[in-house]
Short mmCIF file of C-alpha atoms in Angstrom, two decimals:
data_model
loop_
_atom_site.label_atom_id
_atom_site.label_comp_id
_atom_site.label_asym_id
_atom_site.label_seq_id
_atom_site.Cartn_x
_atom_site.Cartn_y
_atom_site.Cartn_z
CA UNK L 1 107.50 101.56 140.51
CA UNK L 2 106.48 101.43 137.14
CA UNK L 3 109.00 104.24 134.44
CA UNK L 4 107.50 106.10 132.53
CA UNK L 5 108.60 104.70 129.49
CA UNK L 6 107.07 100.91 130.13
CA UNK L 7 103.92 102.62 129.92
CA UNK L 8 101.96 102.21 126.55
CA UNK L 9 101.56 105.47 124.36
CA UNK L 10 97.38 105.28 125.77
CA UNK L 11 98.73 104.89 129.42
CA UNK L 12 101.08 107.92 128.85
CA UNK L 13 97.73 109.68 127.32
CA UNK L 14 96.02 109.35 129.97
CA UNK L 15 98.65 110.07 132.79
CA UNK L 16 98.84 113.59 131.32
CA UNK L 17 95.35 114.14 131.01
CA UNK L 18 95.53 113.44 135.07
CA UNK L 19 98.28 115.64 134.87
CA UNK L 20 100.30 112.54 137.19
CA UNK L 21 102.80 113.65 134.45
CA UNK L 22 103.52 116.87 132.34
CA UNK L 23 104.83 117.09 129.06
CA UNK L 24 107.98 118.51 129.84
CA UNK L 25 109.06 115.48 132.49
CA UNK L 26 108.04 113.44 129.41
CA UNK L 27 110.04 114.48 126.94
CA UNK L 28 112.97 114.67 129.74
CA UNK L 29 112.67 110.85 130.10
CA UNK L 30 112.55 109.91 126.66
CA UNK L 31 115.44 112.29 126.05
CA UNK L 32 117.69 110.65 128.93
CA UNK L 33 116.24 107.42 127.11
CA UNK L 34 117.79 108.43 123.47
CA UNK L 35 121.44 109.51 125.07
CA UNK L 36 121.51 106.36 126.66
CA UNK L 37 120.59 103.97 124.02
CA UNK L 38 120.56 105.79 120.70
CA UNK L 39 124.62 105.29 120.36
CA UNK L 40 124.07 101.08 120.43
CA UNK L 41 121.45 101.86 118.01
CA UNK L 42 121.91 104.54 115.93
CA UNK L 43 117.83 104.99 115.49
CA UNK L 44 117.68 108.76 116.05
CA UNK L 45 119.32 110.48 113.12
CA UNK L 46 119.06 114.27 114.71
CA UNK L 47 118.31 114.89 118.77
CA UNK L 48 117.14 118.44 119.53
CA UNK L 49 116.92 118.48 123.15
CA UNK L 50 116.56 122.29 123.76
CA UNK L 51 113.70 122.56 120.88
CA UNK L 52 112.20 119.51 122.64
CA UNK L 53 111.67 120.70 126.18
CA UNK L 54 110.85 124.14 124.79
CA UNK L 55 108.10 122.36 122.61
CA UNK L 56 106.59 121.01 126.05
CA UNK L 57 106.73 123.87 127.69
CA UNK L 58 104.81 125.48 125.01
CA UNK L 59 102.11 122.73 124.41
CA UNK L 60 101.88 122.94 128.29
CA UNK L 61 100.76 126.72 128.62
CA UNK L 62 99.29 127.47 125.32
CA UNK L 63 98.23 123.92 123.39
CA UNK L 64 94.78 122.56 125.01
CA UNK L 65 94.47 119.44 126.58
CA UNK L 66 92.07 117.81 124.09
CA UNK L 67 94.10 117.65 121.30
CA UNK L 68 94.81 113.78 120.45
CA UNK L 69 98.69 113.44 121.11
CA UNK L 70 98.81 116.44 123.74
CA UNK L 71 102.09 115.82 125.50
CA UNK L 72 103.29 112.49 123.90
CA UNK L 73 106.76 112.70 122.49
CA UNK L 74 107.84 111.16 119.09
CA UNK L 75 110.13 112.07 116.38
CA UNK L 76 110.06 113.02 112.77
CA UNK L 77 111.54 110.47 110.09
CA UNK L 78 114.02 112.24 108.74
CA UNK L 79 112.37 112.37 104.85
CA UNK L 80 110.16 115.11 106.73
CA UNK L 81 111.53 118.81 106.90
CA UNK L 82 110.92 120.43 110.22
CA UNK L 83 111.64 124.20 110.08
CA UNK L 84 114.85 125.13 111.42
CA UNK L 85 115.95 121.10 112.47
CA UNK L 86 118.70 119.30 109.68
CA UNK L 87 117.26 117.68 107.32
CA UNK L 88 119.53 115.06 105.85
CA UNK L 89 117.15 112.54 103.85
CA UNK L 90 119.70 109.81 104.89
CA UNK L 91 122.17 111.45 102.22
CA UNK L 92 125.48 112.79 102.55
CA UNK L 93 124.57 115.35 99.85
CA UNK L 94 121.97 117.35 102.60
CA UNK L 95 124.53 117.14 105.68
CA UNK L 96 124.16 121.12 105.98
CA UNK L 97 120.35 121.16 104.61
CA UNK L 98 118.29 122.82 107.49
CA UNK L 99 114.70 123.85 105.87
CA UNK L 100 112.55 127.33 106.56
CA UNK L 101 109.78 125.24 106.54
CA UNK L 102 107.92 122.20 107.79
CA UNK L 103 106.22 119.36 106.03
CA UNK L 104 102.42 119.00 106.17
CA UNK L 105 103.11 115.77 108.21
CA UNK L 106 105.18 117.46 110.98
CA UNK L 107 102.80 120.52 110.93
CA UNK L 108 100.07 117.48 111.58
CA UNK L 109 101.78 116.33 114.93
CA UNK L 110 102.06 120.19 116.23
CA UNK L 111 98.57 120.44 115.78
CA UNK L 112 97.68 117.22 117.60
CA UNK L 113 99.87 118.53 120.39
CA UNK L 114 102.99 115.87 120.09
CA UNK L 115 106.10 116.70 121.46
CA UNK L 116 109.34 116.41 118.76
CA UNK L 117 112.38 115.01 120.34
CA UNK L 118 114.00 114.86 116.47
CA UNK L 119 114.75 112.97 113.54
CA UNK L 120 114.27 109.15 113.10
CA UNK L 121 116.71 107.47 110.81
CA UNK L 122 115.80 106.53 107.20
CA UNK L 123 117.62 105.15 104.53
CA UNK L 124 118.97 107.55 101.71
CA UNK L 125 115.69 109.24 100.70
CA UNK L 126 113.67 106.13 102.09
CA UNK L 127 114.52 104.10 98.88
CA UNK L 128 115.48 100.78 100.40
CA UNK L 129 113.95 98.64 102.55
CA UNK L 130 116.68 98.85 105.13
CA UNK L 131 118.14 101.35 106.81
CA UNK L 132 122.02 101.51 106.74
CA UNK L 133 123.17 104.73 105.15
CA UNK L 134 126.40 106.02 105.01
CA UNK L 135 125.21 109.61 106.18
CA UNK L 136 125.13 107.57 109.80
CA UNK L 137 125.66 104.65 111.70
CA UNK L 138 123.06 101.59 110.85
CA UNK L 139 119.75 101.55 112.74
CA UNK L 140 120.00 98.05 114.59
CA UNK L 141 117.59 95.76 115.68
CA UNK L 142 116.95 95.99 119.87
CA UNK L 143 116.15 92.29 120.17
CA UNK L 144 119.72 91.63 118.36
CA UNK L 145 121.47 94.80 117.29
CA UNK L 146 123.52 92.51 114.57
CA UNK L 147 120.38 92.97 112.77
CA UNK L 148 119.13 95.20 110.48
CA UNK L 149 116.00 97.49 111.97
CA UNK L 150 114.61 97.04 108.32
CA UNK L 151 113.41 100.10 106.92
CA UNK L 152 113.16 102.76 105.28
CA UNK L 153 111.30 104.25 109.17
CA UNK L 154 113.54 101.67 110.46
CA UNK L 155 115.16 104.55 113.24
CA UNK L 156 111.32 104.74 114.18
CA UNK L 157 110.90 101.46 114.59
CA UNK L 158 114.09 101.10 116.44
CA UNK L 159 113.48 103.68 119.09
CA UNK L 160 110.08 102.75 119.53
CA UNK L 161 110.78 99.27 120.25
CA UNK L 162 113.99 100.29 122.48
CA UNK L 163 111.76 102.46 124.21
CA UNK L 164 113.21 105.53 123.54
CA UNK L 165 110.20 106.68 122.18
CA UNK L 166 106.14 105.62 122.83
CA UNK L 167 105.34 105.96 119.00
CA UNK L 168 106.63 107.22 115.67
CA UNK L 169 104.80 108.04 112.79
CA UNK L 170 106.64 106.37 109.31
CA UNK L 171 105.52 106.59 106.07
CA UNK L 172 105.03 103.75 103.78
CA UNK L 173 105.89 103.78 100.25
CA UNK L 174 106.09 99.79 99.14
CA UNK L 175 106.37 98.44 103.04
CA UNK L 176 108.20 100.82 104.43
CA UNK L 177 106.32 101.20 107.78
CA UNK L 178 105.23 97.52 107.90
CA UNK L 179 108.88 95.78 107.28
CA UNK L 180 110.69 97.48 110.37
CA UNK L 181 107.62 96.95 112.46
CA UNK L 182 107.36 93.35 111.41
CA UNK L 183 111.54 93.22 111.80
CA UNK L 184 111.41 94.56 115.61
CA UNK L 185 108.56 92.93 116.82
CA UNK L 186 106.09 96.22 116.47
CA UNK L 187 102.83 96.78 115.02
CA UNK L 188 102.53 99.18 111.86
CA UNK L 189 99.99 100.22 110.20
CA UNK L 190 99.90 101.54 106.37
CA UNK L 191 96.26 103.24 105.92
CA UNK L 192 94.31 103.19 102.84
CA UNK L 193 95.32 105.73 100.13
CA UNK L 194 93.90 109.15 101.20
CA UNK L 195 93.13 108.27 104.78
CA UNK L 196 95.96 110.72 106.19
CA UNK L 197 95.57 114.33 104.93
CA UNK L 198 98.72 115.32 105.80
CA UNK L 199 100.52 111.68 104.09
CA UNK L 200 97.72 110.30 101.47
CA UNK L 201 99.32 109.61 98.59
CA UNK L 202 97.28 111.06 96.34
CA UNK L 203 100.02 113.01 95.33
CA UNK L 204 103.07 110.57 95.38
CA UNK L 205 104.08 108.47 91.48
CA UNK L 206 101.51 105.88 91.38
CA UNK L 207 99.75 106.73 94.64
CA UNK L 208 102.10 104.44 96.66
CA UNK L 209 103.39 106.70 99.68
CA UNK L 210 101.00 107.15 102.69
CA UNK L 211 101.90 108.00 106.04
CA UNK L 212 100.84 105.95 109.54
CA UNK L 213 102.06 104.55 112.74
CA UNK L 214 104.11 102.50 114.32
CA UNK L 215 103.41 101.79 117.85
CA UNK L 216 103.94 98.64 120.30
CA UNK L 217 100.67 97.65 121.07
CA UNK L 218 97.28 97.84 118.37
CA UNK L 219 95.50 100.70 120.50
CA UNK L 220 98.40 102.70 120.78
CA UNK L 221 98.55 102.28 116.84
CA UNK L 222 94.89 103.79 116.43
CA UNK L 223 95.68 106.43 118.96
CA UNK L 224 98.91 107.80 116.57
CA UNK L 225 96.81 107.17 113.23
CA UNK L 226 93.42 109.04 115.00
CA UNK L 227 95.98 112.27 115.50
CA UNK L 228 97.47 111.66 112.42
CA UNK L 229 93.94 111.63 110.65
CA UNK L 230 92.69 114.65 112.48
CA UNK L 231 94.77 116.72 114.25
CA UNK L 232 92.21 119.54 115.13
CA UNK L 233 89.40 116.67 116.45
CA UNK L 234 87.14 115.31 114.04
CA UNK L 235 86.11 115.21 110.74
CA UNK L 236 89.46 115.27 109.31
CA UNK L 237 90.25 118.51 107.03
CA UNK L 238 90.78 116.36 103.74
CA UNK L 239 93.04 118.37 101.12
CA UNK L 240 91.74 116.46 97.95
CA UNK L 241 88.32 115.39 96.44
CA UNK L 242 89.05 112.02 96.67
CA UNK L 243 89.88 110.01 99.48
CA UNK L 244 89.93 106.41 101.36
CA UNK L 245 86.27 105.21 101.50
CA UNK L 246 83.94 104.67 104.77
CA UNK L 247 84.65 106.09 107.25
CA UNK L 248 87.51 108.47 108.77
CA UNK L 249 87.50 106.81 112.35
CA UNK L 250 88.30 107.21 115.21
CA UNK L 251 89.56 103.97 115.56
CA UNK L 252 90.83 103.93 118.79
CA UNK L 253 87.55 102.45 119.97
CA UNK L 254 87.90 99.50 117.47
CA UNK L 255 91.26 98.73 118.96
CA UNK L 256 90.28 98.83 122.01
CA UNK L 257 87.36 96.45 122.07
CA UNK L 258 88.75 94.02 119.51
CA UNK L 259 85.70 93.00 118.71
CA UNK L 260 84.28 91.24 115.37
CA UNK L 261 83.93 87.12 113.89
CA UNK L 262 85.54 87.61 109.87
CA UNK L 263 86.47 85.99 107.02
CA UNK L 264 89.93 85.75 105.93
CA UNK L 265 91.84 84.34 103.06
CA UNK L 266 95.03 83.48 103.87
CA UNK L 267 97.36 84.11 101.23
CA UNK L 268 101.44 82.48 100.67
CA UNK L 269 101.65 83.68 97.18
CA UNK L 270 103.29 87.16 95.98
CA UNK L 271 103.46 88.83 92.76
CA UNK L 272 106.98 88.71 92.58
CA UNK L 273 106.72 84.82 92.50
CA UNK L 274 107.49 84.37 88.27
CA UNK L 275 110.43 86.84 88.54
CA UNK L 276 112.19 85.90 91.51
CA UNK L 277 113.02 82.81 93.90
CA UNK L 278 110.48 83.33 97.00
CA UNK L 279 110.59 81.31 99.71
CA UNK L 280 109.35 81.80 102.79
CA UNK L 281 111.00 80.63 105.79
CA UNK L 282 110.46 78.16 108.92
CA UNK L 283 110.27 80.95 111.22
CA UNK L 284 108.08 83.01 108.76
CA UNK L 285 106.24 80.33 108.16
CA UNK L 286 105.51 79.22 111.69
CA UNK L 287 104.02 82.52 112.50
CA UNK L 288 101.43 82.73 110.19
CA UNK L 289 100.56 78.90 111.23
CA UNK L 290 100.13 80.33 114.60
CA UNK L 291 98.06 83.42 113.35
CA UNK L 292 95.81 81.12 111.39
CA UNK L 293 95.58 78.92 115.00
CA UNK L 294 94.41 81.91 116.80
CA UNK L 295 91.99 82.89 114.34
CA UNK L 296 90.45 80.01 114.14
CA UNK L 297 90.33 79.67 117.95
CA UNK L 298 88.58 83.05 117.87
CA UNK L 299 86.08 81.85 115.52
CA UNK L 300 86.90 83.54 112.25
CA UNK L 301 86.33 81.87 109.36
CA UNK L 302 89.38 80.69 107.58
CA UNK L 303 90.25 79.61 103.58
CA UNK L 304 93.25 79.36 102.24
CA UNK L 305 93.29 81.06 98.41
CA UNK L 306 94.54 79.82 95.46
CA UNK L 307 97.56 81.62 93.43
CA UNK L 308 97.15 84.45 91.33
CA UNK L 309 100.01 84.73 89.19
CA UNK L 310 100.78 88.25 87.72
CA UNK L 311 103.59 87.93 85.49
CA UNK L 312 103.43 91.51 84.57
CA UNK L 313 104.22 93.31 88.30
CA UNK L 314 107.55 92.95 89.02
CA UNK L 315 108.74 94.92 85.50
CA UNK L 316 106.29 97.79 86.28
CA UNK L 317 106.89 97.81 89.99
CA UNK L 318 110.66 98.47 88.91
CA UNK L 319 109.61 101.28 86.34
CA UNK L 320 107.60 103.13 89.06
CA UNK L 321 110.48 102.21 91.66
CA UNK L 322 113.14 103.79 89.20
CA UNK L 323 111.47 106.35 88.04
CA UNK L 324 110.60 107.80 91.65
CA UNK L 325 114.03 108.04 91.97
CA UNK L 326 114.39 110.22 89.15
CA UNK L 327 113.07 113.48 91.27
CA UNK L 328 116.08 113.24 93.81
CA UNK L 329 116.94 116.52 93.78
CA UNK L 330 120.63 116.00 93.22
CA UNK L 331 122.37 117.41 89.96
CA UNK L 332 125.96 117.13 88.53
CA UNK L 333 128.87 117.11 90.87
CA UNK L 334 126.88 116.52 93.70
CA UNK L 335 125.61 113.26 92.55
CA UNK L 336 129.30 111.63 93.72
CA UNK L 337 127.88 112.47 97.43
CA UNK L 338 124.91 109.35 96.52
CA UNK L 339 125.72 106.01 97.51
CA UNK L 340 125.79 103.20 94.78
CA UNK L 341 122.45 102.29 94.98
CA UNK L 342 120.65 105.37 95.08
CA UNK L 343 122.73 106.36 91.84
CA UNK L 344 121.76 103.69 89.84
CA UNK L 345 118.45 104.28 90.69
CA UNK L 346 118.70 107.69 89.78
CA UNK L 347 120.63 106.69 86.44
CA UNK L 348 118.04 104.11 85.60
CA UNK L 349 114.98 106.22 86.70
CA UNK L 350 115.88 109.31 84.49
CA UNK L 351 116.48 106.85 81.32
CA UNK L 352 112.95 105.40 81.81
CA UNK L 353 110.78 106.46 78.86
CA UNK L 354 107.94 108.13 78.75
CA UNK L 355 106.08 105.75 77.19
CA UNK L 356 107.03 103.41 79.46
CA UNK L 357 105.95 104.89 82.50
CA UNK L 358 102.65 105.43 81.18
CA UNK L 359 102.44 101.64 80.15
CA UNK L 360 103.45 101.24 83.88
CA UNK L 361 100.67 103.29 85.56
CA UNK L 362 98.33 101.58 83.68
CA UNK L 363 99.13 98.34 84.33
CA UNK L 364 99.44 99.12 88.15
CA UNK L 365 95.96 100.64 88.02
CA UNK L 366 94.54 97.24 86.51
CA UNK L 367 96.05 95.01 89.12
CA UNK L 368 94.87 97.30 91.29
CA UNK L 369 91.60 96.53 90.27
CA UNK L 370 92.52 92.90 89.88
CA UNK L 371 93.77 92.45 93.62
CA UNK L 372 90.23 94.06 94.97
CA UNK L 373 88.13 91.80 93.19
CA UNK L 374 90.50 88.63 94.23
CA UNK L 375 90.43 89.97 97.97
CA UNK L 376 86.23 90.70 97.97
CA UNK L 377 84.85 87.77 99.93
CA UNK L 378 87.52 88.32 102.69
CA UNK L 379 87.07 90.68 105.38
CA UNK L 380 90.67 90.20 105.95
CA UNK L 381 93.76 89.00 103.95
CA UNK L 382 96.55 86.84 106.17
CA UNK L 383 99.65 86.73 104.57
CA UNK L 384 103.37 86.53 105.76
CA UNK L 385 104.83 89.92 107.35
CA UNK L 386 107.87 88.79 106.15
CA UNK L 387 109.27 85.68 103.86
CA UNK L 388 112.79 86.30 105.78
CA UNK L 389 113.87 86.68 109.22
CA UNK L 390 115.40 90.06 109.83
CA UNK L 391 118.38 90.46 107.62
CA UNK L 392 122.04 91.28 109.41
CA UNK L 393 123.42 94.35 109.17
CA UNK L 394 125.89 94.32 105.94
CA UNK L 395 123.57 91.52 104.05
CA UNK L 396 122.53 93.90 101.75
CA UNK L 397 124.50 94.02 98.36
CA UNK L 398 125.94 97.88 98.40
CA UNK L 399 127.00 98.24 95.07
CA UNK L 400 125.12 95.99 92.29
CA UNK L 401 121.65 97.34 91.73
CA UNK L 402 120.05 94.24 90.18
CA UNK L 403 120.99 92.37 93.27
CA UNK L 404 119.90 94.29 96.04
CA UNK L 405 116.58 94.95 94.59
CA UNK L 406 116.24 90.58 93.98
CA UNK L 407 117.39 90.34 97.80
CA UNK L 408 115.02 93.29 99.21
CA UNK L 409 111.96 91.42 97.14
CA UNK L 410 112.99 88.13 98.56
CA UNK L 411 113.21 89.86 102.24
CA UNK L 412 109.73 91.50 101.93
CA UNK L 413 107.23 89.81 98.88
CA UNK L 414 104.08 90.68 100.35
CA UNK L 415 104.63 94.48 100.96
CA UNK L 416 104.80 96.50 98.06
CA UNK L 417 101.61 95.45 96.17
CA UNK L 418 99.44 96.58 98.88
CA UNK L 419 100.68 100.16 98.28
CA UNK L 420 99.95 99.23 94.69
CA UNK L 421 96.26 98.23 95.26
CA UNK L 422 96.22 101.47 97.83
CA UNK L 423 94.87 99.30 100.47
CA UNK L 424 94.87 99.46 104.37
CA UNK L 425 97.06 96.91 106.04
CA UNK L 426 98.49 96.05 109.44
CA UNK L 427 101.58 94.02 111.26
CA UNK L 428 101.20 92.34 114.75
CA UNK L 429 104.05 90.12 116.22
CA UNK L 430 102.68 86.79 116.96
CA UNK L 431 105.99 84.47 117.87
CA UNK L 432 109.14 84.93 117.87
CA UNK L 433 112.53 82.79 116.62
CA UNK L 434 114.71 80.40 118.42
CA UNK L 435 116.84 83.28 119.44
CA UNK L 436 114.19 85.29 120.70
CA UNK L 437 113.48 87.52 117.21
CA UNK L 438 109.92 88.36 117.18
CA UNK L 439 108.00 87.33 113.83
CA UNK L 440 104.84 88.44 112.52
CA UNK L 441 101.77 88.64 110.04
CA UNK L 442 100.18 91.03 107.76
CA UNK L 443 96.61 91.79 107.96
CA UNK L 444 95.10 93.46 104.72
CA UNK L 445 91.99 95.06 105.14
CA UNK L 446 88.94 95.74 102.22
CA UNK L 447 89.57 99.22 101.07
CA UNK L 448 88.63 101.87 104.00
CA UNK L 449 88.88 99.10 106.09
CA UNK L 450 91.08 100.04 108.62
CA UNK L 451 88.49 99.60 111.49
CA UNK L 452 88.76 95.82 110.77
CA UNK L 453 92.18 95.66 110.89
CA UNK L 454 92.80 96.90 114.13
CA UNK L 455 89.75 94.66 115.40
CA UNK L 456 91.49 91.91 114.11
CA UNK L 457 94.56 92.73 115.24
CA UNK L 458 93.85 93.51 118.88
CA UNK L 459 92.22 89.89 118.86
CA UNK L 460 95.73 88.34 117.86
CA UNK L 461 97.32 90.65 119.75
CA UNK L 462 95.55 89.44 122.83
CA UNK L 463 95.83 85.43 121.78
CA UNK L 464 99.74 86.02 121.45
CA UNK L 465 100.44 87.85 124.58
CA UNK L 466 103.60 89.94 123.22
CA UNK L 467 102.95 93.57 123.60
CA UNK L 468 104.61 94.05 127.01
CA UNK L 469 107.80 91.85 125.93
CA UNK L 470 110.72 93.87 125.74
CA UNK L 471 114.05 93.75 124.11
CA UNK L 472 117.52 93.05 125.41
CA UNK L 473 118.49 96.51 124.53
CA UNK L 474 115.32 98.08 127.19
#
């Protein structure tokens, strides 16, 4: 007999909408999944069992069937306050933090009818792109927990792949959804800038933080960013004037079918190229030879493109990197509690000048424009999920700024401009390592072009036969 938590996130959908299952024996197995597994893993910062089940209960008597995530459990990252749950941004300076109030984000899943089981873990205040704070233990890796779950929703990529959870919703602020998905064999999606209401970015330094899924299969992707989108059932409530172009979705359908021939540039060169020593790996490599062999199998049209060097992005991806930092909302003696890093981002980002940031967010706005009119003719850009395999825990540097920021670009070149260029983009595992370490690609879609991406995805998805692979630690 098939447990419940093998199913996909859809399967799980539509089990309760059979009522074969109810809410409140879901979030009982995920639960009895998370006390079981969680302490190898360390991906679930906060467990609230007793708010959990009561959440069921409720959702079961008073929350009505048709809203899109009635019923499925998940948990908040812990960057996202949820009224009367810790808080602890990954930071030893919120241990006792416990908010009056919830995010938009988590007041997004209520209204889509999800079920929270807790807190996901995230790196202090989501800043790196790993998730090893000292507030907790590490979130590891399922397929080889001496590796690093990447980050910073690397506790929701761990639990989801562990199967302590169906989904998770991340957020995504220069990869931040797409490297742990990519690092533990998940698919993630980052949505165009002001797709999500409730996680759009039109309000974050530079536009750069949106919130999406992360899921283990394409259509259970859609199915999380659909809910997230419009919790209340279509056409999304948007908050601002502006917002991703085409249309809002659903997109469920579009994962579903996988359907769709395209064009796609396939793309080895990064941004960070002049500044830094990029090199992408065999393993790295070999997966987006075998993404580019599926394509063409599938009939897409295929062309490799030429570099594009932009000498200018890596110094004002650091000012708008630093700078971001520079809200923390930690003052005087209470900045000891930070951990190296975070304090010399903090440091650096409140002795960035004024001038300079506005030199900055210009120049980000005209590569912006730069990488759209490079990407036009593609339906679809291929690139590299990842240049690395997924780091060990402990690789990254702890204490000198300059060097963890060089290794975290070398780990993940092909993230953070996306977020720059505010377009939609997607990871799908495709092969895995000697050792059994999935690897995968990044799809980058046109912007608004999100229904593309999960086409193409679901089509690669399908060629590599992955999604119902699970970890050692299952």
């Amino acid at each position: 007999m098939t447990e419940l938590h093998e199913h996909t996130a859809l399967e799980l959908h539509q089990l309760l909408q059979r009522r074969d299952v109810s809410p409140v024996e879901l979030a009982e197995h995920y639960l009895a999944r998370i006390e079981r597994l969680n302490p190898l893993l360390g991906a679930i910062a906060t467990v609230t069992p007793e708010l959990a089940l009561e959440r069921a209960r409720f959702v079961t008597e008073h929350v009505p069937t048709a809203a899109p995530l009635w019923g499925l459990p998940l948990a908040d990252k812990d960057l996202h306050r949820r009224a009367g749950v810790p808080a602890q941004f990954g930071s030893r300076a919120f241990t006792d933090f416990i908010p009056d109030d919830s995010d938009e984000l988590v007041q997004a899943v209520d209204a889509a009818g999800a079920v929270s089981l807790g807190k996901s873990a995230t790196p202090e205040f989501g800043l790196p792109s790993y998730t090893e704070a000292l507030s907790g233990p590490p979130a590891r890796n399922p397929w080889d927990p001496s590796l690093g779950a990447g980050g910073s929703s690397g506790g929701a990529a761990s639990a989801v792949a562990a199967g302590m959870l169906p989904f998770a919703p991340g957020s995504d602020g220069g990869g931040s959804i797409r490297i742990p998905a990519a690092s533990c064999g998940l698919v993630g999606v980052k949505p165009s800038r002001g797709r999500v209401p409730a996680g759009s970015g039109l309000a974050s330094l530079a536009g750069l933080g949106v919130a999406g899924p992360i899921a283990r299969t394409v259509a259970d992707a859609a199915l999380l960013l659909d809910g997230l989108i419009a919790p209340g059932g279509y056409p999304a409530a948007h908050r601002f004037a502006v917002r991703a172009p085409g249309d809002d979705g659903p997109f469920l359908g579009a994962a579903i079918r996988g359907e769709g021939r395209f064009q796609l540039g396939v793309m080895t060169d990064s941004p960070w190229d002049d500044a830094y020593e990029i090199a992408i790996d065999a393993p790295s490599r070999a997966a987006l030879e075998r993404a580019v062999g599926f394509a063409e199998a599938l009939g897409h049209g295929i062309e490799a493109m030429p570099p594009a060097p932009e000498p200018g992005y890596p110094d004002a991806f650091r000012t708008i990197w630093q700078a971001g930092a520079a809200t923390i909302p930690v003052d005087g003696e209470a900045e000891a509690l930070l951990e190296p890093l975070t304090r010399w981002l903090l440091e650096r980002g409140r002795a960035v000048p004024a001038r300079q940031l506005a030199e900055a967010l210009a120049w980000l706005t005209a590569f912006e424009e730069r990488v759209i009119r490079r990407f036009a003719p593609f339906d679809a850009v291929l690139t590299p999920a990842l240049a690395l395999t997924p780091r060990p825990v402990g690789w990254y540097d702890s204490s000198d700024g300059e060097r963890n920021f060089a290794q975290q670009v070398q780990f993940t070149p092909f993230t953070s401009f996306v977020n720059v260029a505010g377009l939609p983009a997607i990871t799908v595992p495709v092969d895995e390592t000697e050792a059994g370490v999935p690897m995968g690609v990044q799809l980058i879609g046109r912007p608004g072009g999100e229904a593309t991406l999960f086409a193409l995805a679901a089509q690669l998805e399908r060629r590599a036969r992955r999604s119902r692979r699970h970890p050692p630690a299952w």
